[in-house]
CSV table of C-alpha atoms in Angstrom, one decimal:
chain,number,residue,atom,x,y,z
A,1,MET,CA,15.0,-18.7,-19.2
A,2,HIS,CA,11.5,-19.4,-18.4
A,3,TYR,CA,8.7,-17.0,-17.5
A,4,ILE,CA,4.9,-16.8,-16.9
A,5,GLU,CA,3.0,-14.3,-19.0
A,6,PRO,CA,0.4,-13.2,-16.5
A,7,HIS,CA,-1.9,-11.1,-18.8
A,8,ALA,CA,-2.4,-11.5,-22.5
A,9,HIS,CA,-5.4,-11.5,-24.6
A,10,MET,CA,-4.7,-14.4,-26.9
A,11,VAL,CA,-8.2,-14.4,-28.5
A,12,SER,CA,-6.8,-11.3,-30.6
A,13,ARG,CA,-3.5,-12.9,-31.3
A,14,THR,CA,-2.4,-15.4,-34.0
A,15,THR,CA,-1.3,-18.9,-33.6
A,16,ALA,CA,2.2,-17.7,-34.7
A,17,ASP,CA,2.2,-15.6,-31.6
A,18,TYR,CA,1.8,-18.9,-29.5
A,19,GLN,CA,4.6,-20.3,-31.3
A,20,GLN,CA,6.9,-17.1,-30.5
A,21,LEU,CA,5.8,-17.2,-26.9
A,22,ALA,CA,6.8,-21.1,-26.6
A,23,MET,CA,10.2,-20.4,-28.1
A,24,ALA,CA,10.8,-17.5,-25.8
A,25,GLY,CA,10.3,-19.7,-22.6
A,26,CYS,CA,6.6,-18.9,-21.9
A,27,ALA,CA,5.8,-21.6,-19.3
A,28,ALA,CA,2.4,-20.7,-18.6
A,29,LEU,CA,-0.2,-17.8,-19.9
A,30,CYS,CA,-3.1,-16.1,-18.2
A,31,GLU,CA,-5.9,-14.4,-20.1
A,32,PRO,CA,-8.1,-11.9,-18.5
A,33,ALA,CA,-11.5,-11.4,-20.0
A,34,PHE,CA,-11.7,-7.8,-21.6
A,35,TRP,CA,-13.3,-5.4,-24.1
A,36,ALA,CA,-13.1,-7.0,-27.5
A,37,GLY,CA,-12.8,-3.6,-29.2
A,38,TYR,CA,-16.4,-3.3,-29.7
A,39,ASP,CA,-19.5,-3.6,-27.5
A,40,ARG,CA,-21.2,-7.0,-27.6
A,41,ALA,CA,-24.8,-6.9,-28.8
A,42,SER,CA,-26.1,-9.3,-26.3
A,43,ALA,CA,-25.3,-11.2,-22.9
A,44,GLN,CA,-25.2,-14.2,-25.2
A,45,GLY,CA,-22.1,-12.9,-26.8
A,46,PHE,CA,-20.2,-13.1,-23.5
A,47,TYR,CA,-21.4,-16.8,-23.1
A,48,ASP,CA,-19.5,-17.5,-26.4
A,49,TYR,CA,-16.5,-15.5,-25.5
A,50,TYR,CA,-16.5,-17.3,-22.0
A,51,ARG,CA,-16.3,-20.5,-24.0
A,52,GLN,CA,-13.5,-19.4,-26.2
A,53,LEU,CA,-11.6,-18.5,-22.9
A,54,THR,CA,-12.1,-22.0,-21.2
A,55,GLU,CA,-12.3,-24.4,-24.2
A,56,TYR,CA,-10.9,-23.0,-27.3
A,57,GLU,CA,-7.8,-21.0,-26.2
A,58,PRO,CA,-6.6,-23.6,-23.8
A,59,ALA,CA,-6.5,-26.1,-26.6
A,60,ARG,CA,-4.6,-23.9,-29.1
A,61,ALA,CA,-2.2,-23.0,-26.5
A,62,ALA,CA,-1.7,-26.7,-25.6
A,63,LYS,CA,-0.5,-27.4,-29.2
A,64,PHE,CA,2.6,-25.4,-28.2
A,65,GLY,CA,3.0,-26.9,-24.7
A,66,ILE,CA,1.8,-23.8,-23.1
A,67,PRO,CA,-0.8,-24.1,-20.0
A,68,HIS,CA,-3.4,-21.7,-20.6
A,69,TYR,CA,-5.5,-20.0,-17.7
A,70,CYS,CA,-8.2,-17.2,-17.7
A,71,TRP,CA,-10.0,-14.8,-15.6
A,72,LEU,CA,-13.6,-14.0,-16.0
A,73,CYS,CA,-15.7,-10.9,-15.9
A,74,ILE,CA,-17.5,-8.2,-17.9
A,75,ASN,CA,-15.0,-5.5,-18.5
A,76,PRO,CA,-15.7,-1.9,-17.1
A,77,LYS,CA,-16.1,-0.5,-20.5
A,78,GLU,CA,-19.3,-2.5,-21.1
A,79,SER,CA,-20.4,-2.2,-17.6
A,80,GLU,CA,-21.8,1.4,-18.1
A,81,ASP,CA,-25.2,-0.1,-18.9
A,82,ALA,CA,-25.7,-1.9,-15.5
A,83,GLY,CA,-28.7,-3.8,-16.6
A,84,PHE,CA,-26.8,-5.5,-19.4
A,85,ALA,CA,-23.7,-6.1,-17.1
A,86,ARG,CA,-25.8,-7.8,-14.5
A,87,GLU,CA,-27.2,-10.2,-17.3
A,88,VAL,CA,-23.7,-10.9,-18.0
A,89,LEU,CA,-22.7,-11.5,-14.4
A,90,GLN,CA,-25.5,-14.2,-14.1
A,91,ILE,CA,-23.5,-16.2,-16.8
A,92,ILE,CA,-20.2,-16.3,-15.1
A,93,PRO,CA,-21.0,-19.0,-12.3
A,94,ASP,CA,-21.7,-21.4,-15.1
A,95,PHE,CA,-17.9,-21.2,-16.1
A,96,ILE,CA,-16.3,-20.8,-12.7
A,97,ASP,CA,-15.7,-24.5,-12.2
A,98,LYS,CA,-13.8,-25.0,-15.7
A,99,PRO,CA,-10.5,-26.1,-15.1
A,100,ASN,CA,-8.4,-23.2,-16.3
A,101,VAL,CA,-10.4,-20.5,-14.5
A,102,LEU,CA,-8.3,-18.5,-12.0
A,103,GLY,CA,-10.5,-16.0,-10.6
A,104,ILE,CA,-12.5,-12.7,-11.6
A,105,GLY,CA,-10.9,-10.3,-13.8
A,106,GLU,CA,-10.0,-8.0,-15.4
A,107,ILE,CA,-12.4,-5.9,-13.5
A,108,GLY,CA,-12.0,-2.4,-12.7
A,109,LEU,CA,-13.1,1.0,-14.0
A,110,ASN,CA,-12.7,2.8,-17.3
A,111,LYS,CA,-14.2,6.3,-17.1
A,112,ASN,CA,-14.7,6.2,-13.2
A,113,THR,CA,-18.4,6.3,-13.5
A,114,LYS,CA,-21.0,5.4,-10.7
A,115,SER,CA,-22.2,2.5,-12.8
A,116,GLU,CA,-18.9,1.0,-13.5
A,117,LEU,CA,-18.1,1.3,-9.8
A,118,ALA,CA,-21.4,-0.5,-8.8
A,119,ILE,CA,-20.6,-3.5,-11.4
A,120,PHE,CA,-17.2,-3.4,-10.0
A,121,GLU,CA,-18.3,-4.0,-6.6
A,122,GLU,CA,-20.6,-6.6,-7.6
A,123,HIS,CA,-17.9,-8.5,-9.1
A,124,VAL,CA,-16.1,-8.2,-5.9
A,125,ASP,CA,-19.0,-9.5,-4.0
A,126,MET,CA,-18.8,-12.6,-6.5
A,127,ALA,CA,-15.2,-13.2,-5.8
A,128,LYS,CA,-15.7,-13.2,-2.2
A,129,LYS,CA,-18.7,-15.5,-2.6
A,130,TYR,CA,-16.7,-18.2,-4.6
A,131,ASP,CA,-13.5,-17.6,-2.7
A,132,LEU,CA,-11.7,-16.3,-5.9
A,133,PRO,CA,-8.7,-14.1,-6.5
A,134,ILE,CA,-9.2,-10.9,-8.4
A,135,LEU,CA,-7.4,-9.3,-11.3
A,136,ILE,CA,-8.0,-5.6,-11.6
A,137,HIS,CA,-7.7,-3.2,-14.7
A,138,THR,CA,-7.0,0.5,-13.7
A,139,PRO,CA,-8.1,3.1,-16.0
A,140,HIS,CA,-6.1,4.7,-18.9
A,141,LEU,CA,-4.0,7.7,-19.1
A,142,GLU,CA,-5.5,10.7,-17.2
A,143,ASP,CA,-8.2,8.5,-15.4
A,144,LYS,CA,-5.8,6.1,-14.0
A,145,LEU,CA,-4.9,8.0,-10.7
A,146,LYS,CA,-8.5,8.7,-9.7
A,147,GLY,CA,-9.6,5.3,-10.7
A,148,THR,CA,-7.0,3.5,-8.8
A,149,ARG,CA,-7.9,5.5,-5.8
A,150,LEU,CA,-11.6,4.7,-6.1
A,151,ILE,CA,-10.7,1.0,-6.6
A,152,ILE,CA,-8.6,0.9,-3.5
A,153,ASP,CA,-11.2,2.4,-1.4
A,154,ALA,CA,-13.9,0.1,-2.8
A,155,LEU,CA,-11.7,-3.0,-2.1
A,156,LYS,CA,-11.0,-1.9,1.4
A,157,ASN,CA,-14.8,-1.1,2.1
A,158,ALA,CA,-15.4,-4.8,1.0
A,159,ASN,CA,-13.0,-6.1,3.3
A,160,VAL,CA,-11.0,-8.2,0.5
A,161,ASP,CA,-7.8,-9.7,1.5
A,162,PRO,CA,-5.4,-7.4,-0.3
A,163,GLY,CA,-2.9,-10.4,-0.9
A,164,SER,CA,-5.5,-12.1,-3.0
A,165,VAL,CA,-5.9,-9.0,-5.4
A,166,VAL,CA,-3.5,-7.9,-8.3
A,167,ILE,CA,-4.0,-4.2,-9.3
A,168,ASP,CA,-2.7,-4.2,-13.0
A,169,HIS,CA,-1.3,-1.4,-15.3
A,170,VAL,CA,0.2,0.6,-12.4
A,171,GLU,CA,2.6,3.3,-13.2
A,172,GLU,CA,5.0,5.6,-11.2
A,173,HIS,CA,2.2,7.6,-9.7
A,174,THR,CA,0.0,4.6,-8.6
A,175,THR,CA,2.5,1.9,-7.8
A,176,GLY,CA,3.3,3.4,-4.3
A,177,MET,CA,-0.5,3.3,-3.1
A,178,VAL,CA,-1.2,0.0,-4.4
A,179,LEU,CA,1.8,-1.8,-2.8
A,180,ASP,CA,1.6,0.2,0.4
A,181,ALA,CA,-2.2,-1.1,0.8
A,182,GLY,CA,-0.9,-4.7,0.6
A,183,PHE,CA,-2.2,-5.3,-2.9
A,184,TRP,CA,0.0,-6.9,-5.7
A,185,ALA,CA,1.0,-4.8,-8.5
A,186,GLY,CA,1.0,-5.5,-12.3
A,187,MET,CA,3.0,-3.5,-14.9
A,188,THR,CA,2.2,-3.5,-18.4
A,189,LEU,CA,4.6,-3.1,-20.9
A,190,TYR,CA,3.2,-1.3,-23.9
A,191,PRO,CA,5.2,0.5,-26.7
A,192,GLU,CA,3.1,3.7,-26.6
A,193,SER,CA,0.9,3.9,-23.4
A,194,LYS,CA,1.3,2.4,-19.8
A,195,CYS,CA,5.2,1.8,-19.5
A,196,THR,CA,8.2,0.9,-21.3
A,197,ALA,CA,10.8,-1.8,-20.3
A,198,ALA,CA,13.3,1.0,-18.9
A,199,ARG,CA,10.5,2.5,-17.0
A,200,ALA,CA,9.3,-0.9,-15.6
A,201,ILE,CA,12.9,-1.6,-14.2
A,202,ASP,CA,13.0,1.8,-12.7
A,203,MET,CA,9.8,1.0,-10.8
A,204,LEU,CA,11.3,-2.4,-9.7
A,205,GLU,CA,14.3,-0.5,-8.4
A,206,THR,CA,12.3,2.2,-6.7
A,207,PHE,CA,9.4,0.1,-5.2
A,208,GLY,CA,11.3,-3.4,-4.8
A,209,MET,CA,11.0,-6.6,-6.3
A,210,GLU,CA,8.2,-8.0,-3.9
A,211,ASN,CA,4.4,-8.6,-4.9
A,212,ILE,CA,5.1,-7.2,-8.4
A,213,TRP,CA,5.0,-8.6,-11.9
A,214,MET,CA,4.9,-7.5,-15.3
A,215,ASN,CA,2.9,-8.4,-18.4
A,216,SER,CA,2.6,-7.9,-22.0
A,217,ALA,CA,-1.1,-7.3,-22.0
A,218,CYS,CA,-1.0,-8.1,-25.8
A,219,ASP,CA,-4.2,-7.8,-27.5
A,220,TRP,CA,-5.8,-6.2,-30.6
A,221,GLY,CA,-4.0,-2.8,-30.1
A,222,ILE,CA,-0.2,-2.0,-30.5
A,223,SER,CA,1.3,-4.4,-28.1
A,224,ASP,CA,4.2,-7.0,-28.1
A,225,PRO,CA,3.5,-10.5,-27.0
A,226,LEU,CA,7.1,-10.7,-26.2
A,227,ALA,CA,7.4,-7.8,-24.1
A,228,VAL,CA,8.1,-9.6,-20.9
A,229,VAL,CA,11.2,-11.4,-22.3
A,230,LYS,CA,12.3,-8.1,-23.8
A,231,CYS,CA,12.2,-6.5,-20.4
A,232,ALA,CA,14.1,-9.4,-18.9
A,233,LEU,CA,16.9,-8.8,-21.3
A,234,GLU,CA,16.8,-5.1,-20.6
A,235,MET,CA,17.2,-6.2,-16.8
A,236,ARG,CA,20.2,-8.1,-17.6
A,237,LYS,CA,21.6,-5.0,-19.4
A,238,ARG,CA,21.0,-3.0,-16.3
A,239,GLN,CA,23.2,-5.5,-14.6
A,240,HIS,CA,20.5,-7.3,-12.8
A,241,CYS,CA,21.5,-11.1,-11.9
A,242,ILE,CA,19.6,-14.0,-13.5
A,243,LYS,CA,18.3,-14.9,-10.2
A,244,THR,CA,16.5,-11.5,-9.8
A,245,VAL,CA,15.0,-11.5,-13.2
A,246,GLN,CA,13.9,-14.9,-12.7
A,247,LYS,CA,12.2,-13.9,-9.4
A,248,VAL,CA,10.2,-11.1,-11.3
A,249,ILE,CA,9.2,-12.9,-14.4
A,250,PHE,CA,8.5,-16.4,-13.0
A,251,GLU,CA,8.6,-16.8,-9.2
A,252,ASN,CA,6.4,-13.7,-8.3
A,253,PRO,CA,3.5,-14.5,-10.6
A,254,ALA,CA,3.7,-18.2,-9.5
A,255,ARG,CA,3.4,-17.2,-6.1
A,256,PHE,CA,0.6,-14.9,-6.5
A,257,LEU,CA,-1.1,-17.5,-8.9
A,258,SER,CA,-0.7,-20.5,-6.6
A,259,GLN,CA,-3.6,-18.9,-4.6
A,260,CYS,CA,-5.9,-19.9,-7.5
A,261,LYS,CA,-7.0,-23.7,-7.0
A,262,ASN,CA,-6.8,-24.4,-10.6
A,263,PHE,CA,-3.2,-23.1,-11.2
A,264,LYS,CA,-0.4,-25.6,-11.3
A,265,LEU,CA,3.1,-24.7,-11.1
A,266,PRO,CA,4.4,-25.2,-14.8
A,267,GLU,CA,7.0,-27.5,-15.7
A,268,THR,CA,10.3,-25.8,-16.3
A,269,PRO,CA,13.8,-26.9,-17.4
B,1,MET,CA,24.6,-1.7,-9.7
B,2,PRO,CA,25.2,0.5,-12.9
B,3,THR,CA,27.1,3.5,-12.7
B,4,LYS,CA,26.0,6.8,-14.0
B,5,THR,CA,28.3,6.3,-17.0
B,6,ASP,CA,26.6,2.7,-17.6
B,7,ILE,CA,23.1,4.6,-17.6
B,8,LEU,CA,24.3,7.3,-19.9
B,9,ASP,CA,25.9,4.6,-22.3
B,10,LEU,CA,22.4,2.7,-22.3
B,11,TYR,CA,20.0,5.6,-22.5
B,12,PHE,CA,21.5,8.8,-23.5
B,13,MET,CA,21.3,8.4,-27.3
B,14,ASP,CA,17.7,7.0,-27.0
B,15,SER,CA,16.7,9.9,-24.7
B,16,ARG,CA,18.4,12.5,-27.0
B,17,ALA,CA,16.2,11.0,-29.7
B,18,LYS,CA,13.1,11.4,-27.9
B,19,LEU,CA,14.2,15.0,-26.8
B,20,LEU,CA,14.5,16.1,-30.4
B,21,ASP,CA,11.2,14.4,-31.3
B,22,ILE,CA,9.5,16.7,-28.6
B,23,ALA,CA,11.4,19.8,-29.9
B,24,SER,CA,10.2,18.9,-33.4
B,25,TYR,CA,6.7,18.3,-32.2
B,26,LEU,CA,6.5,21.7,-30.6
B,27,ASP,CA,7.8,23.5,-33.9
B,28,ARG,CA,5.5,21.3,-36.0
B,29,LEU,CA,2.5,22.5,-34.1
B,30,ASP,CA,3.7,26.1,-34.3
B,31,ARG,CA,4.1,25.9,-38.1
B,32,HIS,CA,0.4,24.6,-38.6
B,33,GLU,CA,-2.8,26.7,-38.7
B,34,GLY,CA,-5.7,26.4,-36.3
B,35,GLU,CA,-5.9,26.2,-32.6
B,36,THR,CA,-4.5,23.6,-30.0
B,37,ASP,CA,-6.5,22.3,-27.2
B,38,PHE,CA,-6.5,20.9,-23.6
B,39,ARG,CA,-3.9,18.4,-24.5
B,40,GLN,CA,-1.4,20.7,-25.4
B,41,GLU,CA,-1.9,22.7,-22.5
B,42,GLY,CA,-1.2,19.7,-20.5
B,43,PHE,CA,1.6,18.7,-22.2
B,44,LEU,CA,3.3,22.2,-21.6
B,45,ASN,CA,2.3,22.0,-17.9
B,46,ALA,CA,3.9,18.6,-17.7
B,47,LEU,CA,7.2,19.8,-19.2
B,48,GLN,CA,7.3,22.6,-16.7
B,49,THR,CA,6.7,20.2,-14.1
B,50,MET,CA,9.5,17.8,-15.3
B,51,LEU,CA,12.0,20.8,-15.3
B,52,GLU,CA,10.9,22.2,-11.9
B,53,THR,CA,10.8,18.8,-10.1
B,54,LYS,CA,14.2,17.4,-8.7
B,55,GLU,CA,13.1,13.7,-7.9
B,56,ASN,CA,10.3,11.4,-8.9
B,57,ARG,CA,9.9,13.3,-12.0
B,58,THR,CA,8.0,10.7,-13.8
B,59,ALA,CA,5.3,10.4,-11.1
B,60,ALA,CA,5.0,14.1,-11.1
B,61,VAL,CA,4.5,14.4,-14.7
B,62,LEU,CA,1.8,11.6,-14.6
B,63,ASN,CA,0.2,13.4,-11.7
B,64,THR,CA,0.2,16.8,-13.8
B,65,LEU,CA,-1.5,14.8,-16.6
B,66,SER,CA,-4.1,13.3,-14.5
B,67,ASP,CA,-7.7,14.2,-13.6
B,68,SER,CA,-7.5,15.4,-10.0
B,69,SER,CA,-11.2,15.1,-9.2
B,70,THR,CA,-12.2,12.4,-6.7
B,71,ASP,CA,-15.9,11.5,-7.1
B,72,PRO,CA,-17.2,9.0,-9.8
B,73,ILE,CA,-18.9,10.8,-12.5
B,74,GLU,CA,-22.6,10.3,-13.2
B,75,ALA,CA,-22.2,8.7,-16.7
B,76,VAL,CA,-19.8,8.2,-19.4
B,77,THR,CA,-19.7,11.1,-21.8
B,78,ILE,CA,-17.0,9.7,-24.0
B,79,GLN,CA,-15.3,6.2,-23.7
B,80,ALA,CA,-11.7,7.3,-24.6
B,81,ALA,CA,-9.0,8.8,-22.6
B,82,TYR,CA,-6.9,11.6,-24.1
B,83,GLY,CA,-3.7,11.5,-22.0
B,84,ALA,CA,-4.3,15.0,-20.5
B,85,PRO,CA,-7.1,16.2,-18.0
B,86,GLN,CA,-9.7,18.7,-19.5
B,87,LEU,CA,-10.1,21.6,-17.4
B,88,GLU,CA,-13.8,21.3,-16.9
B,89,ASN,CA,-12.9,18.0,-14.9
């Protein structure tokens, strides 16, 4: 079995995790820019981070035969200071032409503030200007429902092609509104928050297998880099055929990512 | 498609263990001193919602545990999320 990990924060993971991913059949991996667990002290810190995403991590992944791609942005958590966020936004065009950049992400909202929303809209403008797909982070826990609604409204106001946007971290109360509006949906498999493998499969069975993917979003928190293949195994236990599993864990992400000019369909057995 | 028996075989024991964990958590809270807060109120509301809802229970529980306001807030007061809405929201 082979699969694409569409959302993993490898800067927070060990090289042994790359080894595990390769042995599990990971054919390509995508890393959105995110909050490092602390606020950067300067915009220059993001310059270094974008170098890490576009130079260091692709080289580290290549040692295990895994193509590494990334998304660029300033995350919503550090967008509360709009002046600081705009300084960082000015750096992003310097990296857009790097060969592993897929688009703008993971942008979105954290606590659903006016400033977060303004910076989100400026990211969307940038994606439109450079004709790039968008990966969106929806807020955590009690803030997700409201944040997802605000994000969808903002995207509609910006006249973005919903087919070029994936809205991530959906759960049962947000999946329908995302798919119904024509966006792609991402399910994040976390041991404690977001959703378990069993719930992700429930959502696939309820909302269908189209325009949806699942990811581990593994980072510095409680998370599992092998969550996608473990969910694939759970799908087999739930009597889904190999073809259906392969569609969800490989063909669907490949179809969305093929919109990104730098994405190359990975070699598979 | 799996039958109801297949689903029971796959998930009954796991769900039974989680149910006992919830019961133990409620007893544990009762045993200890001090006051609970909005999180426990949200938790109990969500439990009630789960029992009263006949379909799409997970979405109903998540909606119960969500901030129901619609406008963006002026500024961040705290960066974290708690898992249950605060009533002043």
